[in-house]
mmCIF file of C-alpha atoms in Angstrom:
data_model
loop_
_atom_site.group_PDB
_atom_site.id
_atom_site.type_symbol
_atom_site.label_atom_id
_atom_site.label_comp_id
_atom_site.label_asym_id
_atom_site.label_seq_id
_atom_site.Cartn_x
_atom_site.Cartn_y
_atom_site.Cartn_z
ATOM 1 C CA MET A 1 -43.105 27.088 26.418
ATOM 2 C CA LYS A 2 -43.804 26.918 22.912
ATOM 3 C CA ARG A 3 -41.193 29.243 21.772
ATOM 4 C CA TYR A 4 -38.759 26.803 23.507
ATOM 5 C CA LEU A 5 -40.279 23.488 22.253
ATOM 6 C CA ALA A 6 -40.066 24.426 18.632
ATOM 7 C CA ALA A 7 -36.081 25.193 18.752
ATOM 8 C CA PHE A 8 -35.124 22.257 20.449
ATOM 9 C CA PRO A 9 -35.402 19.738 17.787
ATOM 10 C CA ALA A 10 -33.566 21.848 15.428
ATOM 11 C CA ALA A 11 -30.432 20.911 17.288
ATOM 12 C CA LEU A 12 -31.153 17.371 17.985
ATOM 13 C CA LEU A 13 -30.741 18.039 14.378
ATOM 14 C CA LEU A 14 -27.400 19.183 14.303
ATOM 15 C CA LEU A 15 -25.993 16.564 16.328
ATOM 16 C CA PRO A 16 -26.126 13.720 14.017
ATOM 17 C CA ALA A 17 -24.169 16.188 11.291
ATOM 18 C CA ALA A 18 -21.550 16.877 13.659
ATOM 19 C CA LEU A 19 -20.576 13.622 14.709
ATOM 20 C CA LEU A 20 -20.328 12.633 11.312
ATOM 21 C CA ALA A 21 -18.021 15.681 10.753
ATOM 22 C CA ALA A 22 -15.924 14.041 13.386
ATOM 23 C CA SER A 23 -15.768 10.402 12.070
ATOM 24 C CA ASN A 24 -14.860 11.196 9.140
ATOM 25 C CA PRO A 25 -11.103 11.031 8.190
ATOM 26 C CA ALA A 26 -11.632 11.510 4.483
ATOM 27 C CA GLY A 27 -8.617 13.598 3.234
ATOM 28 C CA LEU A 28 -5.061 13.759 2.733
ATOM 29 C CA TRP A 29 -2.684 13.502 5.788
ATOM 30 C CA ASP A 30 0.299 14.517 6.362
ATOM 31 C CA GLY A 31 2.466 13.973 9.585
ATOM 32 C CA THR A 32 6.558 13.339 9.981
ATOM 33 C CA LEU A 33 7.817 10.516 11.173
ATOM 34 C CA LYS A 34 10.634 11.229 14.110
ATOM 35 C CA THR A 35 13.529 9.265 14.085
ATOM 36 C CA PRO A 36 17.370 8.259 14.983
ATOM 37 C CA ASN A 37 17.995 8.346 11.548
ATOM 38 C CA GLY A 38 15.971 11.276 11.468
ATOM 39 C CA ASP A 39 12.590 12.725 10.115
ATOM 40 C CA MET A 40 10.588 10.829 7.864
ATOM 41 C CA GLY A 41 7.560 12.133 5.850
ATOM 42 C CA PHE A 42 4.008 10.053 4.857
ATOM 43 C CA LEU A 43 1.081 11.207 3.113
ATOM 44 C CA PHE A 44 -1.897 8.973 3.739
ATOM 45 C CA ASN A 45 -4.789 9.305 1.735
ATOM 46 C CA LEU A 46 -7.468 7.985 3.231
ATOM 47 C CA HIS A 47 -10.995 7.445 1.033
ATOM 48 C CA ARG A 48 -13.774 5.828 0.739
ATOM 49 C CA ASP A 49 -14.111 2.840 -1.527
ATOM 50 C CA GLY A 50 -17.543 1.423 -1.741
ATOM 51 C CA ASP A 51 -18.421 0.400 1.099
ATOM 52 C CA ARG A 52 -15.521 0.031 2.805
ATOM 53 C CA TRP A 53 -12.195 2.143 3.521
ATOM 54 C CA ALA A 54 -9.125 2.309 1.846
ATOM 55 C CA GLY A 55 -6.277 4.509 1.721
ATOM 56 C CA GLU A 56 -2.817 4.485 -0.395
ATOM 57 C CA MET A 57 0.857 5.689 1.895
ATOM 58 C CA ASP A 58 3.307 8.158 0.223
ATOM 59 C CA ILE A 59 6.636 8.415 2.153
ATOM 60 C CA PRO A 60 8.990 10.267 -0.718
ATOM 61 C CA ILE A 61 11.978 9.981 1.285
ATOM 62 C CA GLN A 62 12.100 6.204 -0.099
ATOM 63 C CA GLY A 63 10.019 7.118 -2.882
ATOM 64 C CA VAL A 64 7.350 5.525 -2.436
ATOM 65 C CA SER A 65 3.840 6.860 -4.296
ATOM 66 C CA ALA A 66 0.556 5.672 -3.719
ATOM 67 C CA LEU A 67 1.382 2.299 -2.006
ATOM 68 C CA PRO A 68 -2.320 0.728 -1.250
ATOM 69 C CA LEU A 69 -3.005 0.718 2.439
ATOM 70 C CA LYS A 70 -4.949 -2.821 3.852
ATOM 71 C CA ASP A 71 -7.650 -2.780 6.411
ATOM 72 C CA VAL A 72 -8.340 0.647 6.867
ATOM 73 C CA LYS A 73 -10.021 0.756 10.179
ATOM 74 C CA VAL A 74 -12.793 3.486 10.985
ATOM 75 C CA ASP A 75 -14.654 3.348 14.344
ATOM 76 C CA GLY A 76 -16.222 6.431 15.959
ATOM 77 C CA ALA A 77 -14.047 9.117 15.777
ATOM 78 C CA SER A 78 -10.744 5.563 16.003
ATOM 79 C CA VAL A 79 -9.034 5.950 12.983
ATOM 80 C CA SER A 80 -6.166 2.337 12.096
ATOM 81 C CA PHE A 81 -4.173 0.924 9.591
ATOM 82 C CA PRO A 82 -0.858 -1.814 8.789
ATOM 83 C CA ILE A 83 1.852 -0.176 6.984
ATOM 84 C CA PRO A 84 4.224 -2.864 4.784
ATOM 85 C CA GLY A 85 6.892 -3.831 6.388
ATOM 86 C CA PRO A 86 9.494 -5.556 8.596
ATOM 87 C CA GLY A 87 8.000 -5.331 12.210
ATOM 88 C CA ASP A 88 4.487 -5.437 11.477
ATOM 89 C CA PRO A 89 4.194 -1.449 11.391
ATOM 90 C CA TYR A 90 0.733 0.051 11.644
ATOM 91 C CA PHE A 91 -1.198 2.937 12.213
ATOM 92 C CA GLU A 92 -3.641 4.176 14.811
ATOM 93 C CA GLY A 93 -5.025 7.434 16.181
ATOM 94 C CA LYS A 94 -7.975 9.754 17.059
ATOM 95 C CA LEU A 95 -10.311 12.325 15.106
ATOM 96 C CA ALA A 96 -10.240 15.875 16.432
ATOM 97 C CA GLU A 97 -14.102 17.190 16.167
ATOM 98 C CA ASP A 98 -12.695 20.148 13.981
ATOM 99 C CA GLY A 99 -12.046 16.999 11.132
ATOM 100 C CA LYS A 100 -8.378 18.783 10.299
ATOM 101 C CA THR A 101 -6.135 16.041 13.253
ATOM 102 C CA ILE A 102 -5.493 12.727 13.561
ATOM 103 C CA ALA A 103 -3.140 12.717 17.085
ATOM 104 C CA GLY A 104 -1.666 9.277 16.815
ATOM 105 C CA ALA A 105 1.756 7.104 16.556
ATOM 106 C CA PHE A 106 3.137 4.676 14.787
ATOM 107 C CA HIS A 107 3.904 0.929 16.072
ATOM 108 C CA GLN A 108 6.605 -0.870 15.178
ATOM 109 C CA ALA A 109 7.700 -4.670 16.666
ATOM 110 C CA GLY A 110 7.161 -3.342 20.297
ATOM 111 C CA ALA A 111 7.703 0.275 19.727
ATOM 112 C CA SER A 112 5.717 3.402 19.602
ATOM 113 C CA ILE A 113 6.887 6.527 18.520
ATOM 114 C CA PRO A 114 4.231 9.740 18.411
ATOM 115 C CA LEU A 115 2.458 9.873 14.431
ATOM 116 C CA ASP A 116 0.319 13.345 14.209
ATOM 117 C CA LEU A 117 -1.652 13.559 10.826
ATOM 118 C CA LYS A 118 -2.752 17.292 10.045
ATOM 119 C CA TRP A 119 -4.936 17.527 6.967
ATOM 120 C CA LYS A 120 -3.637 18.512 3.611
ATOM 121 C CA SER A 121 -6.055 18.456 1.133
ATOM 122 C CA GLU A 122 -9.608 16.038 -0.567
ATOM 123 C CA ALA A 123 -8.303 13.203 -1.194
ATOM 124 C CA ARG A 124 -6.949 11.984 -4.646
ATOM 125 C CA ALA A 125 -8.487 10.715 -7.284
ATOM 126 C CA VAL A 126 -7.816 6.877 -7.283
ATOM 127 C CA GLU A 127 -5.606 5.658 -10.611
ATOM 128 C CA LYS A 128 -6.688 2.049 -12.038
ATOM 129 C CA ALA A 129 -3.644 0.005 -12.460
ATOM 130 C CA PRO A 130 -2.789 -0.812 -15.892
ATOM 131 C CA VAL A 131 -3.546 -3.080 -18.377
ATOM 132 C CA ASN A 132 -1.854 -6.140 -19.203
ATOM 133 C CA SER A 133 0.348 -5.700 -22.072
ATOM 134 C CA GLY A 134 1.041 -8.352 -24.674
ATOM 135 C CA ASP A 135 0.756 -11.926 -23.787
ATOM 136 C CA VAL A 136 1.273 -11.877 -19.792
ATOM 137 C CA ALA A 137 -0.243 -15.669 -18.799
ATOM 138 C CA VAL A 138 2.690 -17.189 -19.344
ATOM 139 C CA LEU A 139 4.359 -15.848 -15.787
ATOM 140 C CA GLU A 140 0.623 -17.224 -14.411
ATOM 141 C CA GLY A 141 2.497 -19.069 -11.012
ATOM 142 C CA VAL A 142 5.262 -18.326 -8.260
ATOM 143 C CA TRP A 143 8.757 -16.545 -9.464
ATOM 144 C CA GLU A 144 11.926 -16.907 -6.757
ATOM 145 C CA GLY A 145 15.484 -15.321 -6.479
ATOM 146 C CA ALA A 146 17.421 -13.634 -4.299
ATOM 147 C CA LEU A 147 18.553 -10.522 -4.460
ATOM 148 C CA ASP A 148 22.445 -8.573 -4.033
ATOM 149 C CA ALA A 149 21.799 -5.346 -3.163
ATOM 150 C CA ASN A 150 25.044 -3.489 -1.804
ATOM 151 C CA GLY A 151 26.584 -6.861 0.196
ATOM 152 C CA ASN A 152 23.189 -8.329 1.376
ATOM 153 C CA THR A 153 21.196 -11.066 -0.144
ATOM 154 C CA LEU A 154 17.741 -10.305 -0.066
ATOM 155 C CA HIS A 155 14.913 -13.424 -1.071
ATOM 156 C CA VAL A 156 12.295 -12.294 -3.483
ATOM 157 C CA ARG A 157 8.949 -12.993 -5.237
ATOM 158 C CA PHE A 158 6.828 -11.968 -7.127
ATOM 159 C CA ASN A 159 3.011 -14.121 -7.412
ATOM 160 C CA PHE A 160 1.681 -13.632 -10.556
ATOM 161 C CA THR A 161 -2.505 -14.824 -10.257
ATOM 162 C CA LYS A 162 -4.934 -14.992 -12.701
ATOM 163 C CA ASN A 163 -8.451 -12.630 -12.712
ATOM 164 C CA ALA A 164 -11.660 -13.565 -13.413
ATOM 165 C CA ASP A 165 -11.084 -11.164 -16.579
ATOM 166 C CA GLY A 166 -8.520 -13.669 -17.479
ATOM 167 C CA SER A 167 -5.554 -10.355 -17.242
ATOM 168 C CA ILE A 168 -2.714 -11.286 -14.575
ATOM 169 C CA ALA A 169 -2.127 -9.897 -11.151
ATOM 170 C CA GLY A 170 0.950 -9.553 -9.321
ATOM 171 C CA THR A 171 2.604 -8.536 -5.718
ATOM 172 C CA PHE A 172 5.935 -8.777 -4.922
ATOM 173 C CA ASP A 173 7.251 -10.527 -1.704
ATOM 174 C CA SER A 174 10.394 -9.513 0.004
ATOM 175 C CA LEU A 175 11.070 -11.967 2.347
ATOM 176 C CA ASP A 176 14.153 -11.304 4.867
ATOM 177 C CA GLN A 177 12.673 -7.673 4.958
ATOM 178 C CA ASN A 178 9.290 -9.253 6.054
ATOM 179 C CA ALA A 179 7.313 -7.140 3.675
ATOM 180 C CA THR A 180 5.114 -9.084 0.873
ATOM 181 C CA GLY A 181 2.241 -8.058 -0.773
ATOM 182 C CA LEU A 182 2.992 -5.075 -2.300
ATOM 183 C CA PRO A 183 1.737 -4.297 -5.862
ATOM 184 C CA VAL A 184 2.883 -4.866 -9.503
ATOM 185 C CA GLY A 185 1.534 -1.948 -10.921
ATOM 186 C CA SER A 186 1.764 -2.961 -14.406
ATOM 187 C CA ILE A 187 3.379 -6.406 -15.861
ATOM 188 C CA SER A 188 3.925 -6.675 -20.166
ATOM 189 C CA ARG A 189 6.097 -8.754 -22.092
ATOM 190 C CA ALA A 190 6.993 -8.201 -25.927
ATOM 191 C CA GLY A 191 8.776 -11.512 -27.108
ATOM 192 C CA ASP A 192 10.696 -12.827 -24.412
ATOM 193 C CA SER A 193 11.199 -9.751 -22.819
ATOM 194 C CA VAL A 194 9.297 -9.115 -19.465
ATOM 195 C CA LYS A 195 9.338 -5.859 -17.972
ATOM 196 C CA LEU A 196 6.849 -5.689 -14.008
ATOM 197 C CA ASP A 197 7.119 -1.630 -13.124
ATOM 198 C CA MET A 198 6.355 -1.270 -9.317
ATOM 199 C CA LYS A 199 5.659 2.248 -8.552
ATOM 200 C CA ALA A 200 3.853 2.499 -6.040
ATOM 201 C CA ILE A 201 8.023 1.321 -3.372
ATOM 202 C CA GLY A 202 10.295 2.828 -7.005
ATOM 203 C CA LEU A 203 10.952 -0.661 -8.322
ATOM 204 C CA LEU A 204 11.001 -1.637 -12.393
ATOM 205 C CA TYR A 205 12.176 -5.837 -13.126
ATOM 206 C CA GLU A 206 12.936 -6.423 -16.578
ATOM 207 C CA GLY A 207 14.285 -10.291 -17.924
ATOM 208 C CA THR A 208 14.544 -12.562 -20.206
ATOM 209 C CA LEU A 209 11.613 -15.109 -20.477
ATOM 210 C CA ASP A 210 13.995 -18.648 -21.378
ATOM 211 C CA LYS A 211 11.840 -21.420 -24.529
ATOM 212 C CA GLU A 212 10.688 -23.505 -21.099
ATOM 213 C CA ALA A 213 9.347 -20.790 -19.242
ATOM 214 C CA SER A 214 10.213 -21.686 -16.062
ATOM 215 C CA THR A 215 13.317 -18.428 -15.585
ATOM 216 C CA LEU A 216 13.649 -15.094 -15.991
ATOM 217 C CA THR A 217 16.808 -12.994 -16.250
ATOM 218 C CA GLY A 218 17.167 -10.307 -15.660
ATOM 219 C CA LYS A 219 18.137 -7.342 -13.266
ATOM 220 C CA MET A 220 15.881 -5.052 -11.005
ATOM 221 C CA THR A 221 16.581 -1.313 -10.688
ATOM 222 C CA GLN A 222 15.959 1.351 -7.941
ATOM 223 C CA GLY A 223 16.536 5.100 -7.505
ATOM 224 C CA GLY A 224 18.472 4.604 -10.922
ATOM 225 C CA MET A 225 20.785 1.437 -9.373
ATOM 226 C CA PRO A 226 20.288 -2.169 -11.046
ATOM 227 C CA MET A 227 20.956 -5.083 -9.282
ATOM 228 C CA PRO A 228 20.746 -8.345 -11.248
ATOM 229 C CA LEU A 229 17.705 -10.632 -11.129
ATOM 230 C CA ASN A 230 17.296 -13.943 -11.540
ATOM 231 C CA LEU A 231 13.617 -15.911 -10.913
ATOM 232 C CA LYS A 232 12.426 -19.583 -10.598
ATOM 233 C CA ARG A 233 9.238 -20.329 -11.218
ATOM 234 C CA LYS A 234 8.116 -22.364 -7.850
ATOM 235 C CA ALA A 235 7.319 -25.763 -8.524
ATOM 236 C CA ALA A 236 3.181 -26.088 -8.390
ATOM 237 C CA GLU A 237 2.601 -27.924 -5.277
ATOM 238 C CA LYS A 238 0.374 -31.442 -5.717
ATOM 239 C CA LYS A 239 -3.155 -31.382 -3.686
ATOM 240 C CA ASN A 240 -3.389 -34.856 -2.704
#
């Protein structure tokens, strides 16, 4: 009897470790979404950021790289996160017991398409966003414009806010595509020339700031194709 009692606690000690492994989706995950327009490959980089889960997404065919994911949730073996894009897309899946696959689905505008992920490697290190270059504090506020993309008019918006350390952070919204909060990776200014680099989504904006700092005249470039885009500062809303 003593022999069995001595072995039993050791088995109990193994149980928490097994459960922990099954609920730890940290890593680089590879998946392919099959759509009527062809296959689309995804890479999801899931990792811990302090006391919360975080992640980034690559879509190589679209030139998207390290696009931050918001609100990554891990509950036991369940993994879910919204994906930037029209129709409020999101992924949800279940981590296998061996921690090497996530059986899931891509949901968008009420439709659901299977999207299974395979563990590819340890999570990638996340590069810190570049600091501002030049005096960009003048950009603080909201800037709006209309982009002519192959005959389609897309209303866009840049939002610039001041951080606690005085630096400026920016996000980009494509309003007609319901894509909001996309990060502006670097913000630079040299004289009247302003450059907004959004490597995560393959976009670059270059413009000239007028003397009143109320308009930017320039172009948006994606995939080597420049498109005219002029931005106007939106008047601040009056507070009661």
